[in-house]
Amino acid sequence: MFKTDIYTNRRSALRSLIPSGVVLFLGHVESPVNYAGNTYRFRQDSNFLYFFGLNLPQLAGVIDIEEGTDCIYGNDPDIEDIIWTGNLPSMEHLAAQAGIISVSPYRDLRIKLMSAIRKGRKIHFTPPYRGDSKIMLSDLLGLRIGELDNYSSKQLIKSIVKLRSEKEPCEIEEIERACDIGYEMHTLAMRLCRPGIFEYHITGAMEGIAGAANGMTSFPSIQSQNSEILHNHNHNNILQSGKMLVTDAGAETYRCYASDFTRTIPVNGKFTAKQLEIYNIVLAANNLAQEIAKPEKFYYDVHIAAAKVITEGLKSAGLMKGNVDDAVQCGAHALFFPHGLGHMMGLDVHDMEDLGEKYVGYDDEIQRSTQFGTANLRLGRRLKKNFVLTVEPGIYFIPALISKWKSEKINSSFINFQKVNEYLDFGGIRLEDNIVITDEGCRRLGKRRIPITKEEVEEEMSK
Ligand code: GLY
Ligand code: MN
């Protein structure tokens, strides 16, 4: 946990944004793998963590605006708990770490909420995303599961987004820690990569680094020599010379802050000229995005600028044609770059995605595009100092998508399909870094940049 005043300050900032009602943060319960007693590693809900800090199961936090009280609901360990898990701190002791003096047994949560509901008071809660939280909320609030999202508090959602978007110095420090672990994960993957071994051999070793740093991965690692598949969690292939291995993976620290990096490397340790030509276009798009990201700039505009670098590069390579600005306006680049340039990152790898991307990545000034490809941009709004986000352009040759666009003549005035045919077995390339917005621009997070130039990658792979 951070120091106590971090949590008291966050709760009082929330109070200043919510004029009335009872704010409920339902923490997570244990989640079973294959029977009740065999559980996944526990991970607290991020909103609960942000305001109450405790990464432990079966807790709820309640902020009563009118009463001016903050309370944690949870049970003290009983003798059974102590026999199996050893001496555990009391609820009073735990709550004090979050600056809370009011502690009640978990069963009293129902009484508190019933009393508020009877008085017609508003219960503010965020949209639940886990089955057990939905069932519990439905039971506690007397709402049908299907109605919960509608009844979730837009005022609370917007207030949380306002607070969590601008990272505090202690959060940036923690994210940077996650980035340094990410560096170790990716450089190990580079050193292990070679033809003839299974992908999972690398995945397992790489993920072990996150565990050895007293954390875990921030999401299931994407690692595949079928690098044109955007989110591939299958690691069963034997690595082949001539292919490229994409690794999209990050760490979550023990304080639950994330990193999220992607590198794409030649399986045999040396880029071919054909691979390098495309690779350097993606690298140029990544570098340009980091050069121009700054406060007050719409991240949508950074995305479009990166798309133009990609289009220009693909035009030079003979894969696209026509006017670059027109091609990007028509969305022609999305044949090769069908996803967004990046997303917010913090306690969640896609930070606050549970609250809804239309609140996190967009606002009254800018709404999400409906155009194929750009519609997948998770963050389009104006950047502010201390936003933490990813920069992750890519170029992919996805045979099914190419075949669809070719047969339906989509953007055919901007695509040289004959040349594209020569790349059907090329795979894809994505290069992702993590940045924080500063006073005048942005700063890449992590002590060192994970090897990214041809020379750096080939040198790391030779070790
Ligand atoms: N790292 C996976 C993603 O950003 O979607
Ligand atoms: Mn990402």
Coordinates of C-alpha atoms and ligand atoms in Angstrom, one line a residue:
M1 CA 0.0 0.0 0.0
F2 CA 1.0 3.6 -0.3
K3 CA 1.1 6.0 2.7
T4 CA -2.2 6.4 4.5
D5 CA -2.8 10.0 3.4
I6 CA -2.8 9.0 -0.2
Y7 CA -6.1 7.1 0.4
T8 CA -7.7 9.7 2.7
N9 CA -6.9 12.4 0.1
R10 CA -8.4 10.4 -2.7
R11 CA -11.6 9.8 -0.7
S12 CA -11.9 13.4 0.2
A13 CA -11.3 14.4 -3.5
L14 CA -14.1 12.0 -4.4
R15 CA -16.4 13.5 -1.8
S16 CA -15.9 16.9 -3.4
L17 CA -17.2 15.5 -6.7
I18 CA -20.2 13.6 -5.3
P19 CA -22.8 15.9 -3.6
S20 CA -24.9 13.3 -1.9
G21 CA -25.7 9.6 -1.4
V22 CA -23.8 6.5 -0.4
V23 CA -20.8 5.4 -2.4
L24 CA -20.4 1.6 -2.4
F25 CA -17.1 -0.1 -3.5
L26 CA -17.6 -3.8 -3.5
G27 CA -14.3 -5.5 -3.2
H28 CA -13.6 -8.9 -4.9
V29 CA -14.1 -12.3 -3.3
E30 CA -11.9 -15.3 -4.0
S31 CA -12.4 -16.8 -7.5
P32 CA -12.3 -20.6 -7.7
V33 CA -10.4 -22.4 -10.5
N34 CA -11.9 -25.9 -10.3
Y35 CA -13.4 -26.2 -6.8
A36 CA -14.1 -23.7 -4.1
G37 CA -10.9 -24.1 -2.1
N38 CA -8.6 -24.0 -5.2
T39 CA -8.6 -20.3 -6.2
Y40 CA -6.9 -18.1 -8.7
R41 CA -4.3 -15.7 -7.3
F42 CA -6.4 -13.0 -5.6
R43 CA -6.6 -9.6 -7.3
Q44 CA -8.7 -6.8 -5.8
D45 CA -11.0 -4.6 -7.8
S46 CA -9.0 -1.5 -9.0
N47 CA -11.5 1.1 -7.8
F48 CA -11.5 -0.5 -4.4
L49 CA -7.7 -0.5 -4.4
Y50 CA -7.5 3.1 -5.5
F51 CA -9.7 4.4 -2.6
F52 CA -9.1 1.8 0.1
G53 CA -5.8 0.1 -0.8
L54 CA -6.4 -3.3 0.7
N55 CA -5.6 -6.2 -1.6
L56 CA -7.6 -8.7 0.3
P57 CA -10.9 -10.7 -0.4
Q58 CA -14.3 -10.0 0.9
L59 CA -14.2 -6.4 1.8
A60 CA -16.5 -3.5 1.0
G61 CA -15.9 0.2 1.3
V62 CA -18.7 2.7 1.9
I63 CA -18.4 6.5 1.7
D64 CA -21.4 8.1 3.2
I65 CA -21.5 11.7 1.8
E66 CA -24.0 13.3 4.1
E67 CA -22.8 11.5 7.3
G68 CA -19.2 12.3 6.4
T69 CA -18.1 8.7 7.2
D70 CA -15.8 6.2 5.5
C71 CA -16.3 2.6 6.6
I72 CA -14.8 -0.7 5.7
Y73 CA -16.9 -3.8 6.0
G74 CA -15.0 -7.1 6.5
N75 CA -14.6 -9.9 9.0
D76 CA -11.8 -10.3 11.6
P77 CA -10.0 -13.6 11.2
D78 CA -11.4 -16.4 13.3
I79 CA -9.6 -19.4 14.8
E80 CA -10.1 -21.5 11.6
D81 CA -8.4 -18.8 9.5
I82 CA -5.5 -18.6 11.9
I83 CA -5.0 -22.4 11.9
W84 CA -4.8 -22.5 8.1
T85 CA -3.2 -19.2 7.2
G86 CA -1.4 -18.1 10.3
N87 CA -1.8 -15.0 12.4
L88 CA -3.7 -12.3 10.4
P89 CA -4.0 -8.6 11.2
S90 CA -7.4 -7.4 12.6
M91 CA -9.7 -5.4 10.4
E92 CA -9.1 -2.4 12.6
H93 CA -5.4 -2.6 11.9
L94 CA -5.9 -3.1 8.2
A95 CA -8.4 -0.3 7.9
A96 CA -6.1 2.1 9.7
Q97 CA -3.6 1.7 6.9
A98 CA -6.2 3.3 4.6
G99 CA -7.0 6.0 7.2
I100 CA -10.3 4.4 8.2
I101 CA -11.4 4.1 11.8
S102 CA -14.9 2.8 11.2
V103 CA -15.0 -1.0 10.7
S104 CA -18.0 -3.3 10.6
P105 CA -18.6 -7.0 10.1
Y106 CA -19.3 -7.8 6.4
R107 CA -22.9 -8.9 7.2
D108 CA -23.7 -5.3 8.4
L109 CA -23.2 -4.0 4.8
R110 CA -26.7 -5.2 4.0
I111 CA -28.2 -3.3 7.0
K112 CA -26.4 -0.1 5.9
L113 CA -27.6 -0.3 2.3
M114 CA -31.2 -1.4 3.3
S115 CA -31.4 1.6 5.6
A116 CA -30.2 4.0 2.9
I117 CA -32.5 2.5 0.3
R118 CA -35.5 2.8 2.7
K119 CA -34.7 6.5 3.1
G120 CA -34.7 6.9 -0.7
R121 CA -31.0 7.7 -0.8
K122 CA -28.9 7.2 -3.9
I123 CA -26.5 4.3 -3.8
H124 CA -23.6 5.0 -6.2
F125 CA -21.8 2.0 -7.6
T126 CA -19.6 1.2 -10.7
P127 CA -20.7 -1.3 -13.3
P128 CA -19.9 -4.8 -12.0
Y129 CA -17.9 -7.0 -14.4
R130 CA -17.5 -10.2 -12.4
G131 CA -20.3 -12.8 -12.0
D132 CA -20.0 -13.0 -8.2
S133 CA -20.0 -9.2 -7.8
K134 CA -23.1 -9.0 -10.1
I135 CA -24.9 -11.6 -8.0
M136 CA -24.0 -9.9 -4.7
L137 CA -24.9 -6.4 -5.9
S138 CA -28.2 -7.7 -7.3
D139 CA -29.0 -9.3 -4.0
L140 CA -27.9 -6.3 -1.8
L141 CA -29.7 -3.7 -3.9
G142 CA -32.7 -5.7 -5.0
L143 CA -32.0 -5.0 -8.7
R144 CA -32.1 -7.6 -11.5
I145 CA -28.6 -8.5 -12.8
G146 CA -29.5 -7.2 -16.2
E147 CA -30.4 -3.8 -14.7
L148 CA -27.2 -3.2 -12.8
D149 CA -25.3 -1.4 -15.6
N150 CA -28.3 1.0 -16.1
Y151 CA -28.4 1.8 -12.4
S152 CA -24.7 2.3 -12.0
S153 CA -23.8 5.8 -11.2
K154 CA -22.6 8.0 -14.1
Q155 CA -21.6 10.7 -11.6
L156 CA -19.4 8.2 -9.8
I157 CA -17.9 6.9 -13.0
K158 CA -17.0 10.4 -14.3
S159 CA -15.6 11.3 -10.9
I160 CA -13.4 8.3 -10.7
V161 CA -12.2 8.8 -14.3
K162 CA -11.3 12.4 -13.4
L163 CA -9.3 11.3 -10.4
R164 CA -7.6 8.2 -11.7
S165 CA -6.6 9.6 -15.1
E166 CA -4.0 12.0 -13.8
K167 CA -1.5 9.8 -12.0
E168 CA 0.1 10.8 -8.7
P169 CA 3.9 10.7 -8.3
C170 CA 3.7 7.5 -6.2
E171 CA 1.7 5.9 -9.0
I172 CA 4.1 6.9 -11.7
E173 CA 7.0 5.5 -9.6
E174 CA 5.1 2.3 -9.3
I175 CA 4.2 2.1 -13.0
E176 CA 7.9 2.7 -13.7
R177 CA 8.7 -0.3 -11.5
A178 CA 6.3 -2.4 -13.6
C179 CA 8.1 -1.1 -16.7
D180 CA 11.5 -2.1 -15.4
I181 CA 10.1 -5.6 -14.7
G182 CA 8.7 -5.5 -18.3
Y183 CA 12.2 -4.7 -19.5
E184 CA 13.6 -7.9 -17.9
M185 CA 10.7 -10.0 -19.3
H186 CA 11.2 -8.8 -22.9
T187 CA 15.0 -8.9 -22.9
L188 CA 14.8 -12.5 -21.6
A189 CA 12.4 -13.4 -24.4
M190 CA 14.9 -11.9 -26.9
R191 CA 17.7 -13.9 -25.4
L192 CA 15.7 -17.2 -25.4
C193 CA 14.2 -16.9 -28.8
R194 CA 15.6 -19.3 -31.4
P195 CA 14.3 -21.7 -34.1
G196 CA 13.2 -25.2 -32.9
I197 CA 11.8 -24.4 -29.4
F198 CA 8.2 -24.1 -28.4
E199 CA 6.7 -20.6 -27.9
Y200 CA 5.5 -21.6 -24.5
H201 CA 9.1 -22.3 -23.4
I202 CA 9.7 -18.5 -23.7
T203 CA 6.3 -17.5 -22.4
G204 CA 6.8 -19.5 -19.2
A205 CA 10.2 -18.2 -18.5
M206 CA 9.2 -14.7 -19.2
E207 CA 6.1 -14.7 -17.0
G208 CA 8.3 -16.2 -14.2
I209 CA 10.1 -12.9 -14.0
A210 CA 6.9 -11.1 -13.1
G211 CA 6.3 -13.7 -10.3
A212 CA 9.9 -13.4 -9.1
A213 CA 9.4 -9.7 -8.7
N214 CA 6.5 -10.4 -6.3
G215 CA 3.8 -9.6 -8.8
M216 CA 2.2 -11.2 -11.8
T217 CA 1.6 -10.4 -15.5
S218 CA -0.7 -7.5 -16.1
F219 CA -2.7 -9.5 -18.7
P220 CA -2.3 -13.0 -20.4
S221 CA 0.8 -12.7 -22.5
I222 CA 0.4 -12.5 -26.2
Q223 CA 3.4 -14.3 -27.8
S224 CA 3.3 -15.9 -31.2
Q225 CA 5.2 -16.4 -34.4
N226 CA 1.9 -15.9 -36.1
S227 CA 2.5 -12.2 -35.4
E228 CA -0.3 -10.9 -37.6
I229 CA -2.9 -12.2 -35.0
L230 CA -3.4 -9.2 -32.7
H231 CA -4.2 -11.0 -29.5
N232 CA -3.0 -14.6 -29.8
H233 CA -2.8 -16.5 -26.5
N234 CA -1.8 -19.8 -28.1
H235 CA 1.8 -20.6 -27.4
N236 CA 2.0 -24.1 -28.9
N237 CA 4.0 -23.5 -32.1
I238 CA 7.6 -24.6 -32.7
L239 CA 9.5 -21.4 -33.6
Q240 CA 10.6 -21.4 -37.2
S241 CA 13.5 -19.5 -38.8
G242 CA 12.2 -16.8 -41.1
K243 CA 9.2 -16.0 -38.9
M244 CA 8.9 -13.1 -36.5
L245 CA 7.9 -13.5 -32.9
V246 CA 5.6 -10.9 -31.4
T247 CA 5.6 -10.5 -27.6
D248 CA 3.0 -8.3 -26.1
A249 CA 3.4 -8.6 -22.3
G250 CA 3.8 -6.7 -19.1
A251 CA 4.1 -6.9 -15.4
E252 CA 1.8 -6.0 -12.6
T253 CA 3.7 -5.0 -9.4
Y254 CA 2.6 -6.2 -6.0
R255 CA 0.9 -2.8 -5.6
C256 CA -1.1 -3.8 -8.7
Y257 CA 0.2 -1.2 -11.2
A258 CA 0.8 -2.3 -14.8
S259 CA 3.2 -2.1 -17.7
D260 CA 2.4 -3.2 -21.3
F261 CA 5.1 -3.6 -23.9
T262 CA 5.3 -5.1 -27.4
R263 CA 8.4 -6.1 -29.3
T264 CA 8.6 -8.0 -32.6
I265 CA 11.8 -9.9 -33.3
P266 CA 13.1 -12.2 -36.0
V267 CA 13.1 -15.8 -34.7
N268 CA 16.6 -16.6 -36.0
G269 CA 18.1 -13.4 -34.6
K270 CA 18.6 -11.4 -37.9
F271 CA 16.0 -9.3 -39.7
T272 CA 15.7 -9.9 -43.5
A273 CA 15.7 -6.7 -45.7
K274 CA 12.0 -7.3 -46.3
Q275 CA 11.2 -7.5 -42.6
L276 CA 13.4 -4.5 -41.8
E277 CA 11.7 -2.3 -44.3
I278 CA 8.3 -2.8 -42.6
Y279 CA 9.8 -2.8 -39.1
N280 CA 11.3 0.6 -39.6
I281 CA 8.0 2.1 -40.7
V282 CA 6.4 0.9 -37.4
L283 CA 9.4 2.2 -35.4
A284 CA 9.1 5.6 -37.1
A285 CA 5.4 5.7 -36.3
N286 CA 6.2 4.9 -32.6
N287 CA 8.9 7.5 -32.4
L288 CA 6.8 10.2 -34.0
A289 CA 3.9 9.5 -31.6
Q290 CA 6.3 10.0 -28.7
E291 CA 7.7 13.2 -30.3
I292 CA 4.3 14.8 -30.6
A293 CA 2.3 13.6 -27.6
K294 CA 1.8 16.5 -25.2
P295 CA -0.7 18.2 -23.0
E296 CA -3.9 19.5 -24.7
K297 CA -3.2 17.4 -27.8
F298 CA -6.0 15.0 -28.8
Y299 CA -4.6 11.4 -28.7
Y300 CA -6.9 10.9 -31.7
D301 CA -4.6 13.3 -33.6
V302 CA -1.5 11.4 -32.5
H303 CA -3.2 8.2 -33.8
I304 CA -3.9 9.8 -37.2
A305 CA -0.3 11.2 -37.4
A306 CA 1.0 7.7 -36.8
A307 CA -1.4 6.3 -39.4
K308 CA 0.1 8.8 -41.9
V309 CA 3.6 7.7 -41.1
I310 CA 2.5 4.1 -41.7
T311 CA 0.7 5.0 -45.0
E312 CA 3.7 7.0 -46.2
G313 CA 6.0 4.1 -45.5
L314 CA 3.8 1.5 -47.1
K315 CA 3.5 3.8 -50.1
S316 CA 7.3 3.9 -50.4
A317 CA 7.3 0.1 -50.1
G318 CA 4.9 -0.1 -53.0
L319 CA 2.0 -1.5 -50.9
M320 CA -0.2 1.6 -50.9
K321 CA -0.7 4.4 -53.4
G322 CA -2.4 7.7 -53.9
N323 CA -2.5 10.8 -51.6
V324 CA -1.5 9.9 -48.0
D325 CA -3.9 12.3 -46.3
D326 CA -6.8 11.1 -48.5
A327 CA -5.9 7.5 -47.8
V328 CA -5.9 8.0 -44.0
Q329 CA -9.1 10.0 -44.2
C330 CA -10.8 7.1 -46.0
G331 CA -9.3 4.6 -43.5
A332 CA -7.2 2.7 -46.0
H333 CA -4.3 2.3 -43.6
A334 CA -6.6 0.2 -41.4
L335 CA -6.1 -2.8 -43.7
F336 CA -2.6 -2.9 -42.2
F337 CA -3.2 -1.0 -38.9
P338 CA -6.6 -2.1 -37.7
H339 CA -6.3 -1.1 -34.1
G340 CA -5.8 2.0 -32.0
L341 CA -2.5 3.7 -31.1
G342 CA -2.9 3.2 -27.4
H343 CA -4.8 3.3 -24.2
M344 CA -4.6 4.6 -20.6
M345 CA -2.6 2.5 -18.2
G346 CA -2.4 2.4 -14.4
L347 CA -4.0 0.0 -12.0
D348 CA -5.5 -1.7 -15.0
V349 CA -3.5 -2.4 -18.1
H350 CA -6.4 -0.9 -20.0
D351 CA -7.0 1.6 -17.2
M352 CA -10.6 1.9 -16.0
E353 CA -12.0 -0.1 -18.9
D354 CA -14.6 -1.4 -16.5
L355 CA -16.0 2.1 -16.2
G356 CA -16.6 2.3 -20.0
E357 CA -14.2 3.5 -22.7
K358 CA -16.6 6.3 -23.7
Y359 CA -15.9 7.9 -20.3
V360 CA -12.2 7.0 -20.0
G361 CA -11.0 7.6 -23.6
Y362 CA -13.6 10.1 -24.8
D363 CA -15.6 12.9 -23.4
D364 CA -18.0 15.7 -24.4
E365 CA -15.3 17.1 -26.8
I366 CA -14.6 14.0 -28.8
Q367 CA -16.5 10.8 -29.4
R368 CA -15.3 7.5 -30.8
S369 CA -14.9 7.2 -34.5
T370 CA -17.1 4.6 -36.2
Q371 CA -14.6 4.0 -39.0
F372 CA -13.1 0.5 -39.3
G373 CA -9.8 0.4 -37.4
T374 CA -10.0 3.9 -35.8
A375 CA -13.1 2.7 -34.0
N376 CA -10.7 0.5 -32.0
L377 CA -8.9 3.5 -30.6
R378 CA -9.5 3.3 -26.9
L379 CA -8.2 6.8 -26.1
G380 CA -9.0 9.8 -28.3
R381 CA -9.4 12.7 -25.9
R382 CA -7.1 15.6 -25.0
L383 CA -4.0 14.5 -23.1
K384 CA -3.2 16.0 -19.8
K385 CA -0.1 16.1 -17.7
N386 CA 0.5 12.9 -15.8
F387 CA -1.7 10.7 -18.0
V388 CA 0.1 7.4 -18.5
L389 CA -0.6 5.7 -21.8
T390 CA 0.7 3.2 -24.3
V391 CA 2.1 4.0 -27.8
E392 CA 1.6 0.9 -29.9
P393 CA 1.5 1.2 -33.7
G394 CA 1.6 -1.9 -35.9
I395 CA 1.5 -3.2 -39.4
Y396 CA 0.0 -6.6 -40.1
F397 CA -0.7 -8.7 -43.1
I398 CA -3.9 -10.5 -42.2
P399 CA -4.8 -12.9 -45.1
A400 CA -8.5 -13.0 -44.4
L401 CA -8.8 -9.2 -44.1
I402 CA -6.8 -8.7 -47.3
S403 CA -8.9 -11.2 -49.2
K404 CA -12.1 -9.5 -48.0
W405 CA -10.9 -6.0 -49.0
K406 CA -9.6 -7.2 -52.3
S407 CA -12.8 -9.0 -53.3
E408 CA -15.0 -6.2 -52.1
K409 CA -12.7 -3.6 -53.6
I410 CA -12.5 -1.7 -50.3
N411 CA -10.2 1.3 -50.6
S412 CA -8.8 -0.2 -53.8
S413 CA -7.6 3.1 -55.1
F414 CA -5.1 3.3 -52.2
I415 CA -4.0 -0.3 -52.0
N416 CA -1.7 -2.1 -54.3
F417 CA -3.2 -5.6 -53.9
Q418 CA -0.8 -7.2 -56.4
K419 CA 2.2 -6.2 -54.2
V420 CA 0.3 -7.0 -51.0
N421 CA 0.0 -10.6 -52.3
E422 CA 3.8 -11.0 -51.9
Y423 CA 3.3 -10.4 -48.1
L424 CA 0.6 -12.9 -47.3
D425 CA 2.9 -15.0 -45.2
F426 CA 4.8 -12.0 -43.7
G427 CA 3.1 -11.9 -40.3
G428 CA 2.9 -8.6 -38.4
I429 CA 4.9 -6.1 -36.4
R430 CA 3.8 -4.1 -33.3
L431 CA 6.1 -1.9 -31.2
E432 CA 4.7 -0.7 -27.9
D433 CA 6.2 1.7 -25.3
N434 CA 4.7 3.3 -22.2
I435 CA 4.8 7.0 -21.7
V436 CA 3.7 9.7 -19.1
I437 CA 2.6 13.1 -20.3
T438 CA 4.8 15.9 -18.9
D439 CA 4.6 19.7 -18.9
E440 CA 5.6 20.1 -22.5
G441 CA 5.6 16.6 -24.0
C442 CA 6.0 13.1 -22.8
R443 CA 8.6 10.9 -21.1
R444 CA 9.1 7.2 -21.9
L445 CA 8.7 5.1 -18.7
G446 CA 11.3 2.7 -17.5
K447 CA 15.0 3.1 -16.8
R448 CA 15.9 1.9 -20.2
R449 CA 14.0 1.5 -23.5
I450 CA 13.6 -2.2 -24.3
P451 CA 15.9 -2.9 -27.3
I452 CA 14.0 -1.6 -30.4
T453 CA 16.4 -0.7 -33.2
K454 CA 17.6 -3.4 -35.5
E455 CA 21.1 -3.2 -34.0
E456 CA 19.8 -3.3 -30.4
V457 CA 17.5 -6.2 -31.0
E458 CA 20.0 -8.3 -32.9
E459 CA 22.6 -7.6 -30.2
E460 CA 20.3 -8.7 -27.4
M461 CA 19.3 -11.8 -29.3
S462 CA 22.9 -12.8 -29.8
K463 CA 23.5 -12.8 -26.0
Ligands
GLY1 N1 -1.5 -5.4 -24.5 C1 -2.7 -5.7 -25.1 C2 -3.5 -4.6 -25.4 O1 -3.1 -3.5 -25.2 O2 -4.6 -4.8 -25.9
MN2 MN -1.4 -2.2 -25.0

